């Protein structure tokens, strides 16, 4: 121990060894000592020197420390010292106070040193696996240093360590166990470790998510007090952002696990919003970012729509709107809330309708949209807040034609309310404000109210503005062009205002020939645009020249030639004479070459560091991409080519109309076929029900037949033993009367069946005649066949009844013969005695059985009558359906004849067009040529096959 006292604390006699020598001696001690206590003391000494002599300890002691971790894992104390020492060597955290310049230099050196030691450590992947194994140890002195060491490795060489952890068995699962540790220090450092581990690695993110990370993290956030919690809540939210951002699988798992519903409680803000702590602002900011990750426009449309629906159903959107309209909310939280609400409602009609119904808590209540627009056109509001309001308004109108119509309606004369401020009035006020940023924002917002909506573009042409007293009102379109020309004449012209107005005009008149006509009707507009394009101006004016070229190109492309002085051909001649086609195309290309164009095209949200950079809108960049190519082609085309294209376009429109007619006809026929199928299925069900009824009746008839045979045998035996009695004759007489009644009723049934046979035969004949007209009639014929089968079964039952009746009559005749024979031999004196003897032999029980049999036959007859009635109703239904089908067949034949006539006309027109194309020198293949070519190919194939068949078999 004297050695360690001399090294660590004591003053040894003579010269004191240097740090490198001391570390070398300690390393030798670690390597050579056999006692655990000596090695433990040496490692403890290395730990105390590792911060001051980081390089020496790292270069000399690292492999000895790794060996300690491998061999002395049973002693938690020495393992803890070794892990702490490795952490001090690899970690780049420097706690000493230094000057800024010295701190920067030392930090660079420390980073390089830490990266070098990390490379040495992870060069053997088993070292990282060893640390993961040590994390299973519950001892605080082992687990906590291990967590810190692995975090330092990830900070230094994240990608390489992630790859090792990913292939390590149960590596991620061991790290997830840290979140369940009851010691908050280890749990919190485990959160930091998982943050580093999940950065930019989708595979690890998925594994962590499926290890129940969402449930554990949300529980921790709730336990720590949600937005009022401390730094632990912030760490949990950062980890959730790592797991969900740009990971569609985890986003879907988060939504399917109903975790969105648990986010609602995060945004329950009270009435008293004063005194927000910095930590609360940070937490709520991260929570809002988490919501935005789930509904980001870069996600797939289906996933975004599903999350938007869930957020509305669970009340999360309503809670966000409450924060939006609350007072005392910090500016940055309000800005982020506006951005979050924007993406929750973007493209979702239900959410957009709800947002339109939200009112601000003012007197009188005003719509939230109006309150937000007031902030957007107010130059005293923060720049980021105004950008957020513009984004919110854009998202509200995205794919929302109903909302667009409501905004435009507030500008129309019939809907203007002088007592209230509307969205349209605020936009017009911002459009003509002296603040250039308000001009740009209002112009872009109004352009979004017209995006992909030709109806509202035409409606906006009706807007009239009062300029000054005594002067007539001017249209909004004319006022925009007036302001555009005025700003050009002013010194230090506002480029931002002119760019915003030009973007509005391009969006307004694109794909709207009526708006183009209104724009060209003002004779000053075209000379102004040509003058702007032809001038040689500086760099700042290049963008304006490009937008003017785009506006003039739209006037050419969407021109319907309704104005004689401004037809397509005359405008192109003007460009060729005043500007030059090549120069025009070059100026048009200035737009997408601008440095801010590509930034705006990346994502819908306007993100600019300063107001001067707000020049392009995301949706406008899409319009430029769509129109730049077609405008260039339209300018270079000749009048003859345009005429040909118009003819082809008209022909294609006719084709489209014919195809539309065919589609409608096919839809109608599909509906008819579906109705017929439903009817056939119902008739089939009725037929199956009747078949089951017939089967039951056949079983009953067979049962009665068996009973009759038994009675017949019994009566035959009794007749052979004795001649019969008067009572028996009386009973048989009653049965004979009943059988006569049954015979008469059966004859009536046979007559009715004969009539139905003739009716069914006529139906079969008519259905056979119309069988080729439609498939429904063939199905009707099949039903008639099934009715024939039913009729045959009924006839078979009738035959069985007749057979039973004949057998019964034979039996009765035998009984009568026996009675008469007995009476003739014995004479009148012995009649009474024989009669009494027969009465005794023919028991009352057998007579009751005969009566029961007669009753059963009567019930069977009743069932047959009911079946006959149902058959009658089925025949009537079939006759009605047949009449309907014949009528539909007639109408279908008429429609087919008309379609054939249309097709013949169409073929003639196509042939004429092909002739014109041939005259113009285009290569056109006729159908006859194609058919002959196909026939030639088929003949070649047939010859090849014949040649193969003629070859002899080997």
XYZ file of C-alpha atoms in Angstrom, residues 11-273:
263
model
C 5.197 12.950 -1.012
C 7.884 10.398 -1.796
C 11.477 11.092 -1.037
C 13.548 12.182 -3.979
C 12.282 13.131 -7.472
C 8.504 12.813 -8.043
C 7.573 10.620 -11.074
C 5.770 12.150 -14.031
C 2.131 11.403 -14.885
C 3.043 9.061 -17.717
C 5.417 7.077 -15.478
C 2.804 6.821 -12.744
C 0.207 5.595 -15.207
C 2.656 3.063 -16.594
C 3.330 1.704 -13.097
C -0.401 1.512 -12.381
C -0.976 -0.355 -15.638
C 1.773 -2.815 -14.731
C 0.161 -3.255 -11.348
C -3.225 -3.984 -12.943
C -1.674 -6.506 -15.284
C 0.582 -8.307 -12.783
C -1.228 -8.202 -9.449
C -2.791 -11.451 -8.353
C -4.793 -9.993 -5.498
C -8.139 -8.466 -6.416
C -7.674 -5.680 -3.891
C -4.415 -4.569 -5.521
C -6.019 -4.479 -8.974
C -9.009 -2.598 -7.570
C -6.754 0.039 -5.994
C -4.779 0.425 -9.211
C -7.952 0.893 -11.306
C -9.243 3.429 -8.762
C -5.997 5.354 -9.151
C -6.295 5.267 -12.940
C -9.823 6.654 -12.650
C -8.584 9.601 -10.564
C -5.908 10.379 -13.162
C -8.029 9.773 -16.256
C -9.423 13.314 -16.562
C -6.097 15.103 -16.152
C -4.009 12.578 -18.093
C -6.645 11.513 -20.600
C -4.260 10.763 -23.450
C -1.834 8.758 -21.331
C -4.546 6.696 -19.642
C -6.286 6.044 -22.964
C -3.166 4.909 -24.774
C -1.644 2.802 -21.993
C -4.522 1.501 -19.899
C -7.440 0.875 -22.287
C -6.641 -2.745 -23.099
C -5.958 -3.463 -19.385
C -9.351 -1.979 -18.449
C -11.110 -4.053 -21.097
C -9.369 -7.141 -19.706
C -10.650 -6.228 -16.222
C -14.205 -6.037 -17.594
C -13.805 -9.506 -19.084
C -12.155 -11.278 -16.135
C -13.317 -9.515 -12.946
C -17.032 -9.212 -13.760
C -17.905 -10.792 -10.396
C -16.602 -7.764 -8.475
C -18.975 -4.840 -9.067
C -16.646 -2.262 -7.512
C -13.686 -2.794 -9.828
C -16.047 -3.027 -12.821
C -17.533 0.330 -11.867
C -14.073 1.927 -11.607
C -13.075 0.508 -14.996
C -16.249 1.781 -16.681
C -15.825 5.236 -15.158
C -12.239 5.365 -16.352
C -13.219 4.393 -19.903
C -15.994 7.005 -19.828
C -13.529 9.743 -18.793
C -11.195 8.733 -21.603
C -13.843 8.532 -24.364
C -16.186 11.335 -23.289
C -15.643 14.800 -24.767
C -17.338 16.729 -21.944
C -14.957 19.326 -20.504
C -16.114 20.951 -17.294
C -13.172 23.269 -16.767
C -13.740 26.987 -17.381
C -11.665 28.414 -20.206
C -11.657 31.398 -22.532
C -13.747 31.135 -25.692
C -10.825 30.776 -28.090
C -9.031 28.300 -25.866
C -12.275 26.435 -25.288
C -12.907 26.067 -29.031
C -9.415 24.739 -29.685
C -9.498 22.367 -26.735
C -12.962 21.162 -27.712
C -11.764 20.291 -31.226
C -8.795 18.418 -29.790
C -11.034 16.634 -27.297
C -13.462 15.624 -30.031
C -10.667 14.209 -32.132
C -9.209 12.398 -29.133
C -12.573 10.973 -28.124
C -13.257 9.780 -31.676
C -9.831 8.089 -31.817
C -10.315 6.273 -28.516
C -13.839 5.280 -29.579
C -12.470 3.792 -32.795
C -9.943 1.813 -30.783
C -12.622 0.573 -28.402
C -15.210 -0.467 -31.017
C -12.604 -1.971 -33.325
C -13.477 -5.166 -31.512
C -17.311 -5.387 -31.566
C -17.136 -7.773 -28.620
C -16.264 -4.791 -26.412
C -19.647 -3.138 -27.103
C -21.400 -6.462 -26.594
C -19.544 -6.795 -23.270
C -20.940 -3.447 -22.081
C -24.457 -4.513 -23.135
C -24.005 -7.659 -21.059
C -22.841 -5.651 -18.043
C -25.998 -3.508 -18.260
C -27.984 -6.554 -17.123
C -26.279 -6.185 -13.727
C -28.695 -4.420 -11.375
C -25.934 -3.002 -9.166
C -25.994 0.792 -9.385
C -22.165 1.067 -9.521
C -22.118 -1.083 -12.653
C -25.292 -0.132 -14.537
C -24.969 3.638 -14.309
C -21.324 3.876 -15.539
C -22.201 1.407 -18.296
C -25.077 3.609 -19.488
C -22.857 6.691 -19.513
C -20.060 4.879 -21.363
C -22.393 3.556 -24.086
C -23.928 7.025 -24.482
C -20.450 8.515 -24.950
C -19.622 5.878 -27.576
C -22.837 6.709 -29.471
C -22.118 10.434 -29.363
C -18.650 9.896 -30.766
C -19.297 7.209 -33.423
C -23.046 6.840 -33.681
C -23.409 4.866 -36.918
C -20.787 2.233 -36.100
C -22.079 1.635 -32.565
C -25.665 1.437 -33.833
C -24.650 -1.301 -36.267
C -23.005 -3.305 -33.465
C -25.997 -2.937 -31.145
C -28.376 -3.908 -33.936
C -26.683 -7.266 -34.557
C -26.132 -7.958 -30.870
C -28.591 -10.550 -29.497
C -31.205 -8.831 -27.317
C -29.101 -5.650 -27.441
C -31.999 -3.211 -27.868
C -34.165 -5.121 -25.390
C -31.513 -4.749 -22.686
C -31.425 -1.016 -23.253
C -35.232 -0.778 -23.135
C -35.134 -2.334 -19.657
C -33.448 0.842 -18.439
C -36.774 2.712 -18.724
C -38.289 0.378 -16.151
C -35.502 0.983 -13.606
C -36.851 2.377 -10.342
C -33.758 4.596 -9.894
C -34.498 7.862 -11.678
C -30.843 8.598 -12.417
C -30.454 5.428 -14.455
C -33.867 5.859 -16.106
C -33.111 9.446 -17.121
C -29.666 8.583 -18.468
C -31.305 5.648 -20.244
C -33.531 8.155 -22.030
C -30.444 10.043 -23.204
C -28.875 6.787 -24.334
C -31.966 5.828 -26.379
C -32.044 9.294 -27.922
C -28.541 8.769 -29.289
C -29.279 5.176 -30.287
C -32.391 6.008 -32.353
C -30.951 8.917 -34.326
C -31.357 8.298 -38.044
C -31.680 4.497 -37.812
C -35.127 3.291 -38.908
C -34.444 -0.347 -38.009
C -33.556 0.452 -34.399
C -36.485 2.872 -34.220
C -38.895 0.086 -35.189
C -37.418 -2.338 -32.664
C -37.620 0.244 -29.872
C -41.213 1.072 -30.802
C -42.266 -2.586 -30.749
C -40.576 -3.006 -27.384
C -43.515 -1.010 -25.941
C -41.571 2.252 -25.925
C -44.621 4.433 -26.633
C -46.512 3.111 -23.630
C -43.548 3.554 -21.276
C -42.678 7.047 -22.505
C -46.252 8.310 -22.280
C -46.506 6.890 -18.754
C -43.321 8.723 -17.743
C -44.633 11.970 -19.247
C -47.869 11.607 -17.288
C -46.035 10.787 -14.072
C -43.745 13.802 -14.468
C -46.648 16.240 -14.962
C -46.936 16.502 -18.791
C -46.247 20.081 -19.930
C -45.585 21.248 -16.356
C -42.906 18.597 -15.941
C -39.170 19.048 -15.951
C -36.271 18.062 -18.146
C -37.322 14.399 -18.070
C -40.488 15.243 -20.030
C -38.343 17.042 -22.576
C -36.097 13.979 -22.950
C -39.140 11.717 -23.424
C -40.560 14.019 -26.096
C -37.230 14.176 -27.920
C -37.096 10.382 -27.940
C -40.677 10.208 -29.271
C -39.739 12.617 -32.045
C -36.795 10.399 -32.985
C -39.070 7.356 -33.147
C -41.845 8.969 -35.214
C -40.196 11.456 -37.552
C -39.948 10.123 -41.127
C -40.899 6.619 -39.949
C -44.268 5.636 -41.436
C -44.279 2.240 -39.724
C -43.922 3.733 -36.235
C -46.459 6.443 -37.063
C -49.011 3.834 -38.039
C -48.224 1.818 -34.903
C -48.636 4.960 -32.778
C -52.025 5.685 -34.365
C -53.282 2.097 -34.211
C -52.271 1.894 -30.558
C -54.661 4.786 -29.726
C -51.791 6.892 -28.426
C -53.060 10.004 -30.258
C -56.005 10.081 -27.852
C -53.592 10.269 -24.913
C -52.007 13.427 -26.333
C -55.159 15.484 -25.749
C -54.447 15.899 -22.016
C -51.110 17.555 -22.827
C -52.812 20.693 -24.164
C -55.306 21.330 -21.384
C -54.299 24.893 -20.566
C -56.120 26.728 -17.773
C -57.610 30.206 -17.811
C -54.639 31.713 -16.005
C -51.807 31.582 -18.541
